[in-house]
XYZ file of N, CA and C in Angstrom:
726
model
N 19.972 2.344 5.073
C 19.361 2.631 3.780
C 17.910 2.177 3.817
N 17.107 2.776 2.953
C 15.687 2.435 2.905
C 15.367 1.816 1.555
N 14.467 0.866 1.529
C 14.026 0.232 0.289
C 12.612 0.678 -0.008
N 12.322 0.870 -1.282
C 10.985 1.246 -1.737
C 10.440 0.102 -2.570
N 9.317 -0.465 -2.165
C 8.743 -1.608 -2.861
C 7.335 -1.275 -3.304
N 7.070 -1.427 -4.612
C 5.737 -1.200 -5.144
C 5.502 -2.167 -6.284
N 4.257 -2.646 -6.413
C 3.952 -3.640 -7.425
C 3.950 -3.053 -8.823
N 3.548 -1.809 -8.963
C 3.356 -1.251 -10.305
C 4.054 0.085 -10.499
N 5.062 0.370 -9.717
C 5.732 1.655 -9.817
C 6.360 1.805 -11.205
N 5.959 2.815 -11.997
C 6.453 2.963 -13.358
C 7.897 3.450 -13.384
N 8.601 3.204 -14.513
C 10.012 3.590 -14.610
C 10.287 5.051 -14.281
N 9.422 5.964 -14.737
C 9.658 7.387 -14.480
C 9.659 7.685 -12.986
N 8.710 7.082 -12.263
C 8.645 7.305 -10.822
C 9.819 6.641 -10.114
N 10.253 5.505 -10.651
C 11.412 4.830 -10.069
C 12.646 5.726 -10.128
N 12.865 6.325 -11.292
C 14.039 7.183 -11.452
C 13.932 8.412 -10.560
N 12.732 8.951 -10.435
C 12.545 10.115 -9.563
C 12.834 9.740 -8.115
N 12.374 8.559 -7.723
C 12.612 8.114 -6.350
C 14.097 7.878 -6.111
N 14.775 7.268 -7.083
C 16.208 7.030 -6.944
C 16.970 8.345 -6.816
N 16.514 9.345 -7.578
C 17.240 10.616 -7.601
C 17.155 11.355 -6.283
N 16.126 11.053 -5.469
C 16.003 11.758 -4.195
C 17.056 11.311 -3.201
N 17.447 10.031 -3.264
C 18.445 9.433 -2.375
C 18.025 9.453 -0.913
N 16.788 9.872 -0.639
C 16.358 9.949 0.746
C 14.849 9.765 0.827
N 14.414 8.895 1.707
C 12.986 8.680 1.895
C 12.671 8.735 3.379
N 11.931 9.742 3.794
C 11.478 9.858 5.184
C 12.610 9.661 6.177
N 13.767 10.218 5.879
C 14.832 10.241 6.886
C 16.027 9.366 6.612
N 15.969 8.488 5.601
C 17.097 7.607 5.342
C 17.448 7.607 3.866
N 18.692 7.303 3.549
C 19.116 7.273 2.159
C 18.541 6.060 1.437
N 18.275 6.222 0.153
C 17.785 5.142 -0.678
C 18.974 4.465 -1.338
N 19.235 3.228 -0.960
C 20.407 2.558 -1.505
C 20.145 2.127 -2.937
N 21.174 2.194 -3.767
C 21.068 1.816 -5.168
C 20.700 0.348 -5.280
N 19.712 0.051 -6.107
C 19.307 -1.327 -6.272
C 18.226 -1.782 -5.315
N 17.818 -0.912 -4.396
C 16.806 -1.313 -3.406
C 15.395 -0.927 -3.815
N 15.251 -0.303 -4.976
C 13.912 -0.014 -5.470
C 13.459 -1.202 -6.301
N 12.350 -1.797 -5.931
C 11.870 -3.008 -6.572
C 10.678 -2.695 -7.463
N 10.765 -3.096 -8.729
C 9.663 -2.872 -9.656
C 9.190 -4.224 -10.166
N 7.984 -4.638 -9.767
C 7.388 -5.866 -10.269
C 6.298 -5.470 -11.254
N 6.526 -5.612 -12.558
C 5.561 -5.141 -13.557
C 4.238 -5.889 -13.471
N 3.138 -5.230 -13.878
C 1.814 -5.840 -13.781
C 1.638 -6.997 -14.748
N 0.649 -7.856 -14.474
C 0.325 -8.962 -15.356
C -0.335 -8.432 -16.618
N -0.366 -9.257 -17.654
C -1.077 -8.870 -18.856
C -2.573 -8.781 -18.553
N -3.292 -8.072 -19.394
C -4.696 -7.772 -19.123
C -5.512 -9.040 -18.896
N -5.300 -10.053 -19.735
C -6.062 -11.284 -19.603
C -5.840 -11.957 -18.267
N -4.592 -11.984 -17.808
C -4.286 -12.590 -16.515
C -4.905 -11.773 -15.387
N -4.932 -10.463 -15.576
C -5.523 -9.605 -14.544
C -7.015 -9.883 -14.407
N -7.692 -10.112 -15.527
C -9.110 -10.430 -15.476
C -9.342 -11.755 -14.761
N -8.462 -12.720 -14.992
C -8.567 -14.005 -14.299
C -8.401 -13.808 -12.797
N -7.468 -12.937 -12.435
C -7.239 -12.640 -11.017
C -8.468 -12.007 -10.395
N -9.111 -11.099 -11.132
C -10.317 -10.453 -10.619
C -11.427 -11.474 -10.409
N -11.552 -12.430 -11.324
C -12.587 -13.449 -11.189
C -12.326 -14.329 -9.970
N -11.055 -14.655 -9.750
C -10.688 -15.494 -8.610
C -10.894 -14.767 -7.285
N -10.895 -13.445 -7.326
C -11.037 -12.659 -6.102
C -12.356 -12.971 -5.392
N -13.376 -13.305 -6.163
C -14.670 -13.602 -5.575
C -14.586 -14.787 -4.614
N -13.637 -15.680 -4.858
C -13.486 -16.844 -4.001
C -12.928 -16.471 -2.635
N -12.300 -15.284 -2.525
C -11.767 -14.842 -1.250
C -12.852 -14.286 -0.332
N -14.002 -14.002 -0.911
C -15.114 -13.414 -0.154
C -15.810 -14.538 0.613
N -15.523 -14.682 1.875
C -16.056 -15.789 2.672
C -17.359 -15.428 3.364
N -17.379 -14.293 3.996
C -18.584 -13.884 4.714
C -18.825 -12.404 4.485
N -20.045 -11.990 4.658
C -20.372 -10.577 4.495
C -21.428 -10.207 5.526
N -21.165 -9.160 6.280
C -22.103 -8.707 7.301
C -22.016 -7.190 7.401
N -23.144 -6.535 7.169
C -23.208 -5.064 7.263
C -22.152 -4.398 6.378
N -21.953 -4.927 5.167
C -21.021 -4.308 4.240
C -19.558 -4.624 4.502
N -19.266 -5.551 5.431
C -17.882 -5.922 5.721
C -17.682 -7.388 5.379
N -16.666 -7.685 4.574
C -16.389 -9.059 4.216
C -15.089 -9.509 4.881
N -14.881 -10.812 4.908
C -13.662 -11.381 5.448
C -12.851 -11.947 4.303
N -11.595 -11.535 4.214
C -10.729 -11.944 3.117
C -9.464 -12.583 3.680
N -9.027 -13.666 3.058
C -7.781 -14.321 3.462
C -6.624 -13.768 2.643
N -5.548 -13.405 3.324
C -4.348 -12.924 2.638
C -3.125 -13.395 3.420
N -2.279 -14.175 2.775
C -1.047 -14.681 3.390
C -1.339 -15.390 4.720
N -2.464 -16.096 4.769
C -2.802 -16.829 5.973
C -3.497 -16.010 7.039
N -3.727 -14.732 6.773
C -4.402 -13.859 7.731
C -5.865 -13.688 7.320
N -6.746 -13.647 8.292
C -8.152 -13.391 8.037
C -8.432 -11.935 8.376
N -8.738 -11.142 7.358
C -8.870 -9.694 7.515
C -10.287 -9.225 7.196
N -10.760 -8.274 7.991
C -12.031 -7.629 7.700
C -11.785 -6.505 6.695
N -12.601 -6.468 5.644
C -12.456 -5.451 4.605
C -13.833 -4.885 4.262
N -14.089 -3.610 4.546
C -15.359 -3.006 4.138
C -15.554 -3.152 2.636
N -16.792 -3.310 2.201
C -17.063 -3.626 0.802
C -16.523 -2.588 -0.174
N -16.467 -1.330 0.249
C -15.986 -0.287 -0.656
C -14.461 -0.235 -0.747
N -13.774 -0.918 0.185
C -12.319 -0.899 0.197
C -11.755 -1.964 -0.748
N -10.527 -1.744 -1.194
C -9.866 -2.705 -2.067
C -9.589 -3.997 -1.303
N -10.046 -5.106 -1.837
C -9.762 -6.390 -1.217
C -8.359 -6.837 -1.618
N -7.551 -7.272 -0.664
C -6.193 -7.693 -0.998
C -6.181 -8.875 -1.959
N -5.403 -8.741 -3.018
C -5.268 -9.804 -4.012
C -4.147 -10.755 -3.611
N -4.308 -12.017 -3.947
C -3.249 -12.983 -3.677
C -1.967 -12.592 -4.407
N -2.102 -11.957 -5.585
C -0.934 -11.566 -6.366
C -0.099 -10.502 -5.664
N -0.704 -9.785 -4.716
C 0.057 -8.772 -3.973
C 1.062 -9.404 -3.014
N 0.998 -10.712 -2.881
C 1.993 -11.402 -2.068
C 3.400 -11.193 -2.586
N 3.521 -10.872 -3.884
C 4.839 -10.591 -4.456
C 5.490 -9.402 -3.758
N 4.670 -8.456 -3.317
C 5.187 -7.302 -2.583
C 5.790 -7.723 -1.245
N 5.119 -8.648 -0.569
C 5.606 -9.122 0.719
C 6.944 -9.829 0.555
N 7.038 -10.672 -0.460
C 8.287 -11.399 -0.706
C 9.429 -10.442 -1.029
N 9.149 -9.434 -1.866
C 10.178 -8.464 -2.228
C 10.608 -7.638 -1.027
N 9.629 -7.268 -0.188
C 9.940 -6.469 0.998
C 10.803 -7.253 1.979
N 10.482 -8.509 2.197
C 11.248 -9.338 3.117
C 12.679 -9.512 2.617
N 12.824 -9.661 1.306
C 14.169 -9.798 0.735
C 14.974 -8.518 0.934
N 14.307 -7.374 0.762
C 14.995 -6.088 0.915
C 15.399 -5.831 2.358
N 14.700 -6.438 3.302
C 14.969 -6.213 4.728
C 15.893 -7.269 5.337
N 16.439 -8.115 4.512
C 17.335 -9.158 5.012
C 18.493 -8.539 5.797
N 18.724 -9.057 7.000
C 19.835 -8.567 7.818
C 19.472 -7.445 8.760
N 18.252 -6.930 8.678
C 17.807 -5.858 9.577
C 17.024 -6.491 10.724
N 17.486 -6.307 11.933
C 16.921 -7.004 13.088
C 15.557 -6.477 13.529
N 15.395 -5.174 13.524
C 14.143 -4.583 13.987
C 13.656 -3.573 12.947
N 13.134 -4.066 11.826
C 12.768 -3.171 10.722
C 11.579 -2.278 11.027
N 11.634 -1.076 10.459
C 10.556 -0.108 10.559
C 9.985 0.105 9.162
N 8.658 -0.001 9.035
C 8.010 -0.022 7.725
C 6.972 1.088 7.624
N 6.900 1.714 6.455
C 5.870 2.706 6.164
C 5.037 2.184 5.004
N 3.733 2.054 5.220
C 2.813 1.547 4.205
C 1.953 2.698 3.708
N 2.100 3.040 2.443
C 1.357 4.151 1.847
C 0.090 3.633 1.175
N -1.057 4.161 1.596
C -2.325 3.667 1.095
C -2.631 2.326 1.729
N -2.605 2.283 3.040
C -2.640 1.013 3.762
C -3.943 0.239 3.612
N -5.060 0.924 3.343
C -6.322 0.216 3.135
C -6.736 -0.582 4.357
N -6.895 -1.883 4.185
C -7.261 -2.760 5.296
C -6.064 -3.131 6.158
N -4.873 -2.700 5.749
C -3.659 -3.024 6.496
C -3.042 -4.346 6.090
N -3.495 -4.935 4.994
C -3.067 -6.272 4.592
C -1.553 -6.376 4.421
N -0.962 -5.457 3.664
C 0.477 -5.533 3.405
C 1.282 -5.318 4.681
N 0.930 -4.291 5.421
C 1.661 -3.962 6.643
C 1.569 -5.090 7.667
N 0.375 -5.601 7.888
C 0.189 -6.628 8.911
C 0.823 -7.950 8.505
N 0.756 -8.287 7.223
C 1.408 -9.511 6.759
C 2.910 -9.433 6.992
N 3.480 -8.255 6.727
C 4.915 -8.078 6.956
C 5.264 -8.181 8.434
N 4.474 -7.558 9.280
C 4.765 -7.584 10.713
C 4.683 -9.004 11.268
N 3.751 -9.785 10.763
C 3.635 -11.172 11.201
C 4.828 -11.997 10.721
N 5.170 -11.844 9.444
C 6.211 -12.693 8.864
C 7.621 -12.268 9.257
N 7.798 -10.993 9.616
C 9.119 -10.520 10.032
C 9.391 -10.778 11.511
N 8.330 -11.011 12.278
C 8.519 -11.329 13.685
C 8.229 -10.172 14.614
N 8.307 -10.415 15.914
C 7.854 -9.448 16.927
C 8.676 -8.164 17.021
N 9.855 -8.131 16.434
C 10.671 -6.916 16.533
C 10.306 -5.877 15.471
N 9.517 -6.260 14.479
C 9.143 -5.345 13.396
C 8.010 -4.427 13.844
N 8.015 -3.194 13.336
C 6.939 -2.251 13.601
C 6.660 -1.469 12.326
N 5.499 -0.803 12.288
C 5.198 -0.060 11.077
C 4.086 0.955 11.238
N 4.050 1.899 10.291
C 3.022 2.932 10.235
C 2.255 2.789 8.923
N 0.943 2.966 8.992
C 0.116 2.921 7.794
C -0.543 4.264 7.553
N -0.475 4.750 6.323
C -1.060 6.039 5.955
C -2.162 5.826 4.926
N -3.311 6.425 5.174
C -4.402 6.349 4.206
C -5.264 7.596 4.348
N -5.787 8.067 3.240
C -6.601 9.277 3.248
C -8.033 8.990 3.693
N -8.404 7.716 3.695
C -9.769 7.315 4.023
C -9.884 6.938 5.500
N -10.778 7.599 6.212
C -10.945 7.352 7.649
C -11.371 5.918 7.936
N -12.233 5.377 7.084
C -12.693 4.007 7.288
C -11.540 3.019 7.126
N -10.636 3.294 6.182
C -9.476 2.433 5.990
C -8.575 2.455 7.216
N -8.353 3.631 7.770
C -7.519 3.762 8.963
C -8.138 3.000 10.132
N -9.442 3.149 10.284
C -10.144 2.448 11.359
C -10.065 0.928 11.167
N -10.201 0.481 9.918
C -10.142 -0.945 9.626
C -8.755 -1.510 9.902
N -7.718 -0.762 9.550
C -6.351 -1.212 9.821
C -6.136 -1.404 11.315
N -6.622 -0.473 12.114
C -6.487 -0.593 13.567
C -7.184 -1.849 14.076
N -8.392 -2.086 13.588
C -9.160 -3.244 14.035
C -8.487 -4.544 13.612
N -8.008 -4.590 12.379
C -7.325 -5.791 11.901
C -6.016 -6.024 12.645
N -5.337 -4.945 13.011
C -4.080 -5.076 13.756
C -4.309 -5.766 15.090
N -5.363 -5.364 15.783
C -5.686 -5.985 17.070
C -6.046 -7.451 16.879
N -6.811 -7.732 15.830
C -7.235 -9.107 15.568
C -6.048 -9.996 15.211
N -5.124 -9.483 14.400
C -4.007 -10.291 13.903
C -2.863 -10.365 14.908
N -2.530 -9.232 15.528
C -1.348 -9.152 16.383
C -1.646 -9.257 17.873
N -2.907 -9.051 18.234
C -3.244 -8.937 19.641
C -3.141 -7.480 20.057
N -3.914 -7.093 21.032
C -3.999 -5.680 21.397
C -2.670 -5.110 21.879
N -1.904 -5.889 22.644
C -0.652 -5.377 23.198
C 0.341 -5.020 22.102
N 0.580 -5.950 21.175
C 1.541 -5.658 20.106
C 0.982 -4.636 19.128
N -0.315 -4.706 18.849
C -0.913 -3.749 17.920
C -0.725 -2.322 18.426
N -0.937 -2.099 19.711
C -0.775 -0.761 20.281
C 0.680 -0.304 20.269
N 1.603 -1.240 20.425
C 3.019 -0.883 20.494
C 3.698 -0.806 19.132
N 3.213 -1.598 18.171
C 3.954 -1.753 16.917
C 3.284 -1.140 15.701
N 2.030 -0.715 15.818
C 1.306 -0.205 14.654
C 0.750 1.186 14.935
N 1.059 2.117 14.053
C 0.512 3.474 14.125
C -0.177 3.777 12.800
N -1.338 4.384 12.847
C -2.052 4.742 11.630
C -2.206 6.255 11.545
N -2.093 6.764 10.339
C -2.186 8.200 10.094
C -3.202 8.436 8.979
N -4.219 9.222 9.266
C -5.212 9.560 8.252
C -4.733 10.813 7.523
N -4.193 10.614 6.334
C -3.611 11.733 5.589
C -3.405 11.338 4.135
N -3.180 12.322 3.301
C -2.850 12.131 1.893
C -1.382 11.733 1.798
N -1.091 10.526 1.305
C 0.307 10.087 1.276
C 1.141 10.808 0.223
N 0.507 11.679 -0.552
C 1.277 12.516 -1.469
C 1.693 13.828 -0.810
N 1.369 13.949 0.493
C 1.745 15.129 1.263
C 2.524 14.727 2.520
N 3.310 13.672 2.420
C 4.038 13.164 3.584
C 4.997 14.182 4.171
N 5.506 15.062 3.327
C 6.504 16.024 3.785
C 5.879 17.306 4.330
N 4.556 17.371 4.404
C 3.903 18.593 4.869
C 4.099 18.769 6.372
N 3.928 19.982 6.838
C 4.110 20.291 8.257
C 3.048 19.618 9.131
N 1.956 19.199 8.527
C 0.902 18.525 9.275
C 1.172 17.025 9.374
N 1.601 16.408 8.273
C 1.746 14.955 8.225
C 3.093 14.472 8.741
N 4.184 15.145 8.355
C 5.521 14.636 8.681
C 5.743 14.414 10.181
N 5.260 15.307 11.069
C 5.455 15.074 12.506
C 4.742 13.833 13.035
N 3.771 13.312 12.273
C 3.059 12.118 12.715
C 3.782 10.833 12.336
N 4.852 10.960 11.559
C 5.620 9.806 11.111
C 6.883 9.655 11.949
N 7.539 8.511 11.832
C 8.743 8.241 12.619
C 9.834 9.256 12.313
N 10.331 9.911 13.329
C 11.335 10.950 13.143
C 12.605 10.394 12.507
N 12.971 9.169 12.869
C 14.205 8.569 12.360
C 14.043 7.974 10.968
N 12.821 7.975 10.430
C 12.611 7.417 9.103
C 12.281 5.940 9.152
N 12.377 5.274 8.000
C 11.956 3.888 7.864
C 12.993 3.071 7.095
N 12.988 1.786 7.359
C 13.856 0.885 6.615
C 13.241 0.495 5.286
N 11.918 0.561 5.210
C 11.246 0.175 3.971
C 9.942 0.932 3.819
N 9.668 1.385 2.606
C 8.385 1.985 2.267
C 7.713 1.067 1.256
N 6.508 0.625 1.575
C 5.767 -0.263 0.683
C 4.497 0.447 0.233
N 4.139 0.303 -1.027
C 2.937 0.983 -1.515
C 2.314 0.217 -2.675
N 1.010 0.193 -2.682
C 0.250 -0.406 -3.775
C -0.986 0.463 -3.995
N -0.760 1.695 -4.452
C -1.849 2.677 -4.549
C -2.714 2.453 -5.791
N -3.796 3.213 -5.938
C -4.590 3.150 -7.174
C -3.683 3.337 -8.391
N -3.898 2.510 -9.409
C -2.964 2.474 -10.530
C -3.641 2.469 -11.899
N -4.947 2.280 -11.930
C -5.615 2.214 -13.220
C -5.891 3.609 -13.775
N -5.873 3.709 -15.092
C -6.328 4.936 -15.738
C -7.841 4.853 -15.888
N -8.449 5.977 -16.179
C -9.897 5.991 -16.369
C -10.292 5.090 -17.530
N -9.474 5.066 -18.581
C -9.762 4.223 -19.740
C -9.630 2.742 -19.390
N -8.630 2.401 -18.583
C -8.475 1.004 -18.164
C -9.661 0.539 -17.338
N -10.137 1.418 -16.446
C -11.286 1.049 -15.637
C -12.512 0.849 -16.502
N -12.673 1.701 -17.515
C -13.807 1.550 -18.426
C -13.749 0.202 -19.139
N -12.529 -0.230 -19.500
C -12.364 -1.535 -20.147
C -12.727 -2.655 -19.189
N -12.329 -2.516 -17.918
C -12.708 -3.501 -16.907
C -14.218 -3.552 -16.749
N -14.857 -2.376 -16.731
C -16.299 -2.316 -16.571
C -16.994 -3.086 -17.693
N -16.498 -2.902 -18.912
C -17.116 -3.575 -20.060
C -16.869 -5.082 -20.018
N -15.703 -5.484 -19.549
C -15.327 -6.894 -19.598
C -15.881 -7.722 -18.446
N -15.986 -7.129 -17.266
C -16.319 -7.933 -16.090
C -17.433 -7.352 -15.222
N -17.973 -6.246 -15.587
C -18.938 -5.587 -14.708
C -18.225 -4.475 -13.950
N -18.951 -3.532 -13.432
C -18.349 -2.363 -12.799
C -17.364 -2.739 -11.701
N -16.182 -2.180 -11.769
C -15.116 -2.394 -10.794
C -14.757 -3.874 -10.667
N -14.665 -4.548 -11.817
C -14.260 -5.940 -11.809
C -15.335 -6.866 -11.291
N -16.567 -6.403 -11.223
C -17.662 -7.235 -10.769
C -17.834 -7.237 -9.266
N -17.076 -6.425 -8.555
C -17.161 -6.374 -7.100
C -17.629 -4.983 -6.671
N -17.706 -4.756 -5.391
C -18.281 -3.511 -4.886
C -17.229 -2.466 -4.542
N -15.984 -2.736 -4.802
C -14.911 -1.809 -4.440
C -15.129 -0.448 -5.101
N -14.898 0.603 -4.335
C -15.089 1.952 -4.852
C -13.983 2.279 -5.856
N -14.333 3.045 -6.880
C -13.365 3.364 -7.924
C -12.138 4.095 -7.395
N -12.283 4.820 -6.270
C -11.140 5.576 -5.754
C -10.017 4.651 -5.274
N -10.356 3.377 -4.996
C -9.324 2.438 -4.562
C -8.582 1.823 -5.736
N -9.063 2.070 -6.955
C -8.480 1.456 -8.141
C -7.987 2.459 -9.176
N -8.722 3.560 -9.333
C -8.445 4.504 -10.419
C -7.668 5.711 -9.906
N -6.492 5.937 -10.513
C -5.644 7.056 -10.108
C -6.017 8.340 -10.836
N -6.474 8.214 -12.066
C -6.800 9.398 -12.853
C -6.724 9.110 -14.337
N -6.483 10.133 -15.112
C -6.502 9.994 -16.561
C -5.410 9.060 -17.067
N -4.218 9.154 -16.501
C -3.100 8.340 -16.990
C -2.864 7.081 -16.172
N -3.326 7.061 -14.930
C -3.056 5.938 -14.041
C -1.768 6.094 -13.264
N -0.990 7.123 -13.587
C 0.313 7.341 -12.941
C 0.279 8.455 -11.895
N -0.886 9.065 -11.714
C -0.971 10.243 -10.857
C -0.459 10.000 -9.439
N -0.808 8.873 -8.849
C -0.383 8.592 -7.479
C 1.130 8.433 -7.390
N 1.692 7.720 -8.354
C 3.141 7.515 -8.353
C 3.889 8.823 -8.550
N 3.377 9.659 -9.445
C 4.001 10.958 -9.673
C 3.931 11.806 -8.410
N 2.798 11.724 -7.713
C 2.649 12.476 -6.476
C 3.619 12.007 -5.400
N 3.791 10.685 -5.287
C 4.736 10.134 -4.312
C 6.150 10.567 -4.646
N 6.522 10.478 -5.928
C 7.868 10.871 -6.343
C 8.129 12.344 -6.044
N 7.135 13.198 -6.313
C 7.290 14.630 -6.028
C 7.469 14.859 -4.529
N 6.691 14.150 -3.737
C 6.757 14.287 -2.281
C 8.140 13.895 -1.769
N 8.659 12.793 -2.266
C 9.975 12.326 -1.823
C 11.077 13.280 -2.260
N 10.903 13.859 -3.438
C 11.881 14.845 -3.914
C 11.898 16.071 -3.007
N 10.721 16.520 -2.630
C 10.650 17.677 -1.719
C 11.268 17.346 -0.367
N 11.038 16.123 0.084
C 11.600 15.689 1.372
C 13.117 15.704 1.318
N 13.672 15.298 0.198
C 15.129 15.313 0.035
C 15.672 16.726 0.072
N 14.993 17.631 -0.641
C 15.439 19.021 -0.676
C 15.391 19.630 0.727
N 14.339 19.327 1.471
C 14.208 19.839 2.822
C 15.317 19.301 3.723
N 15.674 18.044 3.519
C 16.733 17.417 4.334
C 18.087 18.053 4.066
N 18.294 18.444 2.818
C 19.559 19.083 2.461
C 19.700 20.428 3.116
């Protein structure tokens, strides 16, 4: 069975994902979809302010950020991993209990923070694929993988795919993913609505006072566009499997 873990996956997308019963080759077991609701707005603003403390060095638009004990390079326009995203790692590890050599798919991998943290904490038998539509993000994940895991394990255990993760079932993208599927799919995609981002801009400065590009934070008018796209993709994958 496969588990789907997301920090802000809304109820509608959760039900759509459950209804597919299949994610990239494996059945979705009941109860394995984890929904950790977002913090209240005030707490989120505090988190954004604290994020500045993670910025240790900056050179040529690339900063170094600490996440779960890992030192990761993150281009300034990319989303910097938040300490609060550690909840995703804990939930993923719990969902993978009892699986000796887990296979992980990270949607919207960015700097690779979630995927690499999992591979480190799960041990040398774990492997994973990261998907991102941004070429710079894919390149950064590869570089961070070598830095964190060493070149030998990074080459053997980490694969990156530059693609739209809402098109995973397409004839172009699906062959680049593990044929046998995954034990866990983890995702923390853009989740803010345009109105929410405008509120952040007014309260803390553009994009929370940092240089992150809006595409890493804003999904669209409702903020649910990415989740709806993922749910639709998984539904199509189920129909194709049938």
